[in-house]
């Protein structure tokens, strides 16, 4: 069947895609508020697997994120209004370790396309945050990527997750 309203449907679809692209652009532009300088103290923040939360238990999505924002999973934190990281070794290692652990699960997705469909937005978000960290602390991201990927020096939380995956023989 040929839909008679196809041009109108195509325009709506294009508008939706454009709107999504604009929202994601604004979302990634707000990184300067996510990344804090090393000396900024957040006394009421809660330590999380990928950074810190300034309002744990009260998730608030930034725009229309591709991942549900909740306080249970690290991925949700990345897309929350209350998520913060310091441009320091501790938080940067967390982000790189998270990305590394997720990358190790790629074979479980069945195909590279499916894996990227599932985790592409998470990798994009981590990459954008690490880019901002690199602007504030030059050289730290590259050094820690080598330490995590080549030397296996992951953040303790993510090292435990990776060990669990290895023990379950889900990753090689």
Tab-separated table of C-alpha atoms in Angstrom:
chain	number	residue	atom	x	y	z
A	1	UNK	CA	0.000	0.000	0.000
A	2	UNK	CA	1.150	3.509	-0.779
A	3	UNK	CA	0.310	6.056	1.850
A	4	UNK	CA	-1.273	9.177	0.414
A	5	UNK	CA	0.063	11.275	3.255
A	6	UNK	CA	3.659	10.134	2.650
A	7	UNK	CA	5.100	13.651	2.110
A	8	UNK	CA	3.582	14.812	5.398
A	9	UNK	CA	4.854	11.670	7.189
A	10	UNK	CA	8.320	12.157	5.722
A	11	UNK	CA	8.347	15.771	6.874
A	12	UNK	CA	7.319	14.715	10.387
A	13	UNK	CA	10.023	12.060	10.426
A	14	UNK	CA	12.621	14.564	9.235
A	15	UNK	CA	11.437	17.031	11.852
A	16	UNK	CA	11.718	14.385	14.529
A	17	UNK	CA	15.228	13.521	13.422
A	18	UNK	CA	16.186	17.188	13.306
A	19	UNK	CA	14.648	17.822	16.702
A	20	UNK	CA	16.490	14.822	18.142
A	21	UNK	CA	19.770	16.024	16.600
A	22	UNK	CA	19.260	19.533	18.026
A	23	UNK	CA	18.388	18.170	21.475
A	24	UNK	CA	21.452	15.931	21.497
A	25	UNK	CA	23.593	18.876	20.366
A	26	UNK	CA	22.353	21.012	23.254
A	27	UNK	CA	22.802	18.065	25.569
A	28	UNK	CA	26.469	17.678	24.692
A	29	UNK	CA	27.062	21.448	24.781
A	30	UNK	CA	26.139	21.508	28.484
A	31	UNK	CA	29.294	19.605	29.379
A	32	UNK	CA	30.995	22.582	30.972
A	33	UNK	CA	28.577	22.272	33.904
A	34	UNK	CA	29.173	18.520	34.223
A	35	UNK	CA	32.960	18.667	34.437
A	36	UNK	CA	34.314	20.425	37.503
A	37	UNK	CA	37.813	21.647	38.140
A	38	UNK	CA	39.866	19.474	40.492
A	39	UNK	CA	39.686	21.846	43.432
A	40	UNK	CA	35.887	22.183	43.462
A	41	UNK	CA	34.528	20.506	46.598
A	42	UNK	CA	31.098	18.874	46.504
A	43	UNK	CA	30.472	18.004	50.177
A	44	UNK	CA	26.956	16.616	49.720
A	45	UNK	CA	27.690	14.681	46.510
A	46	UNK	CA	27.337	10.902	46.464
A	47	UNK	CA	30.146	8.878	44.911
A	48	UNK	CA	28.933	6.881	41.887
A	49	UNK	CA	30.535	4.373	39.510
A	50	UNK	CA	31.133	7.015	36.827
A	51	UNK	CA	31.400	10.212	38.857
A	52	UNK	CA	29.298	11.953	41.481
A	53	UNK	CA	25.636	12.759	42.042
A	54	UNK	CA	24.524	16.003	43.626
A	55	UNK	CA	20.938	14.821	44.243
A	56	UNK	CA	20.979	11.049	44.629
A	57	UNK	CA	17.522	9.498	44.467
A	58	UNK	CA	16.090	12.400	42.472
A	59	UNK	CA	17.105	11.761	38.845
A	60	UNK	CA	16.357	14.497	36.349
A	61	UNK	CA	16.945	13.888	32.661
A	62	UNK	CA	18.737	16.394	30.471
A	63	UNK	CA	16.511	16.812	27.434
A	64	UNK	CA	15.361	13.515	25.931
A	65	UNK	CA	18.237	11.155	26.698
A	66	UNK	CA	18.721	7.897	24.800
A	67	UNK	CA	19.084	6.008	28.086
A	68	UNK	CA	16.622	6.002	30.989
A	69	UNK	CA	17.832	8.253	33.783
A	70	UNK	CA	17.700	6.522	37.133
A	71	UNK	CA	19.925	6.129	40.176
A	72	UNK	CA	20.357	2.364	39.788
A	73	UNK	CA	22.668	2.161	36.783
A	74	UNK	CA	25.819	3.998	35.824
A	75	UNK	CA	24.555	4.603	32.291
A	76	UNK	CA	21.580	6.571	33.603
A	77	UNK	CA	23.873	8.808	35.632
A	78	UNK	CA	25.626	9.973	32.472
A	79	UNK	CA	22.402	11.548	31.218
A	80	UNK	CA	21.230	13.127	34.486
A	81	UNK	CA	21.143	16.797	35.420
A	82	UNK	CA	22.804	16.002	38.761
A	83	UNK	CA	25.782	14.105	37.368
A	84	UNK	CA	29.221	15.670	37.903
A	85	UNK	CA	32.838	14.632	37.428
A	86	UNK	CA	36.074	16.267	38.436
A	87	UNK	CA	38.796	16.787	35.867
A	88	UNK	CA	41.064	14.571	37.939
A	89	UNK	CA	42.593	11.110	37.849
A	90	UNK	CA	39.938	9.476	40.049
A	91	UNK	CA	36.823	10.409	38.042
A	92	UNK	CA	38.583	10.168	34.672
A	93	UNK	CA	39.721	6.615	35.459
A	94	UNK	CA	36.111	5.741	36.348
A	95	UNK	CA	34.811	6.913	32.978
A	96	UNK	CA	37.548	5.221	30.977
A	97	UNK	CA	37.120	2.003	32.980
A	98	UNK	CA	33.355	2.041	32.411
A	99	UNK	CA	33.831	2.477	28.669
A	100	UNK	CA	36.451	-0.300	28.614
A	101	UNK	CA	34.187	-2.766	30.447
A	102	UNK	CA	31.287	-2.044	28.123
A	103	UNK	CA	33.567	-2.490	25.097
A	104	UNK	CA	34.538	-5.933	26.388
A	105	UNK	CA	30.894	-7.027	26.133
A	106	UNK	CA	30.670	-6.271	22.391
A	107	UNK	CA	30.654	-9.960	21.333
A	108	UNK	CA	27.522	-10.522	23.428
A	109	UNK	CA	25.503	-8.165	21.218
A	110	UNK	CA	25.675	-10.467	18.190
A	111	UNK	CA	26.863	-7.801	15.763
A	112	UNK	CA	28.815	-4.572	15.776
A	113	UNK	CA	25.739	-2.719	14.486
A	114	UNK	CA	23.579	-3.947	17.343
A	115	UNK	CA	26.296	-3.175	19.871
A	116	UNK	CA	26.642	0.397	18.596
A	117	UNK	CA	22.877	0.834	18.533
A	118	UNK	CA	22.753	-0.181	22.192
A	119	UNK	CA	25.872	1.549	23.485
A	120	UNK	CA	26.752	4.232	20.917
A	121	UNK	CA	25.051	7.047	22.852
A	122	UNK	CA	26.859	5.996	26.035
A	123	UNK	CA	30.217	5.997	24.239
A	124	UNK	CA	29.395	9.381	22.709
A	125	UNK	CA	28.541	10.838	26.098
A	126	UNK	CA	31.646	9.428	27.785
A	127	UNK	CA	33.763	10.667	24.883
A	128	UNK	CA	32.310	14.157	25.115
A	129	UNK	CA	32.897	14.284	28.875
A	130	UNK	CA	36.457	13.018	28.471
A	131	UNK	CA	37.042	15.666	25.810
A	132	UNK	CA	35.992	18.353	28.292
A	133	UNK	CA	38.192	16.773	30.981
A	134	UNK	CA	41.102	16.857	28.524
A	135	UNK	CA	40.602	20.585	28.001
A	136	UNK	CA	40.823	21.223	31.735
A	137	UNK	CA	43.576	18.723	32.519
A	138	UNK	CA	45.709	18.281	29.393
A	139	UNK	CA	47.270	14.848	28.950
A	140	UNK	CA	45.299	13.092	31.687
A	141	UNK	CA	42.852	11.291	29.397
A	142	UNK	CA	45.527	9.869	27.106
A	143	UNK	CA	47.679	8.723	30.039
A	144	UNK	CA	44.774	7.042	31.848
A	145	UNK	CA	43.510	5.394	28.649
A	146	UNK	CA	46.919	3.736	28.310
A	147	UNK	CA	46.889	2.680	31.970
A	148	UNK	CA	43.401	1.188	31.716
A	149	UNK	CA	43.503	-0.394	28.264
A	150	UNK	CA	47.135	-1.497	28.050
A	151	UNK	CA	48.024	-2.073	31.707
A	152	UNK	CA	44.618	-3.178	33.017
A	153	UNK	CA	44.698	-0.553	35.776
A	154	UNK	CA	40.935	-0.064	36.028
A	155	UNK	CA	39.003	1.763	38.708
A	156	UNK	CA	38.344	-0.777	41.523
A	157	UNK	CA	34.571	-0.823	40.930
A	158	UNK	CA	34.969	-1.531	37.211
A	159	UNK	CA	37.811	-3.995	37.816
A	160	UNK	CA	35.351	-5.959	39.962
A	161	UNK	CA	32.705	-5.826	37.232
A	162	UNK	CA	35.199	-7.021	34.635
A	163	UNK	CA	36.374	-9.833	36.911
A	164	UNK	CA	32.763	-10.929	37.381
A	165	UNK	CA	32.224	-10.988	33.597
A	166	UNK	CA	35.429	-12.993	33.168
A	167	UNK	CA	34.428	-15.464	35.895
A	168	UNK	CA	31.041	-15.946	34.247
A	169	UNK	CA	32.892	-16.465	30.960
A	170	UNK	CA	30.844	-13.742	29.307
A	171	UNK	CA	33.981	-11.997	28.068
A	172	UNK	CA	37.381	-13.335	27.063
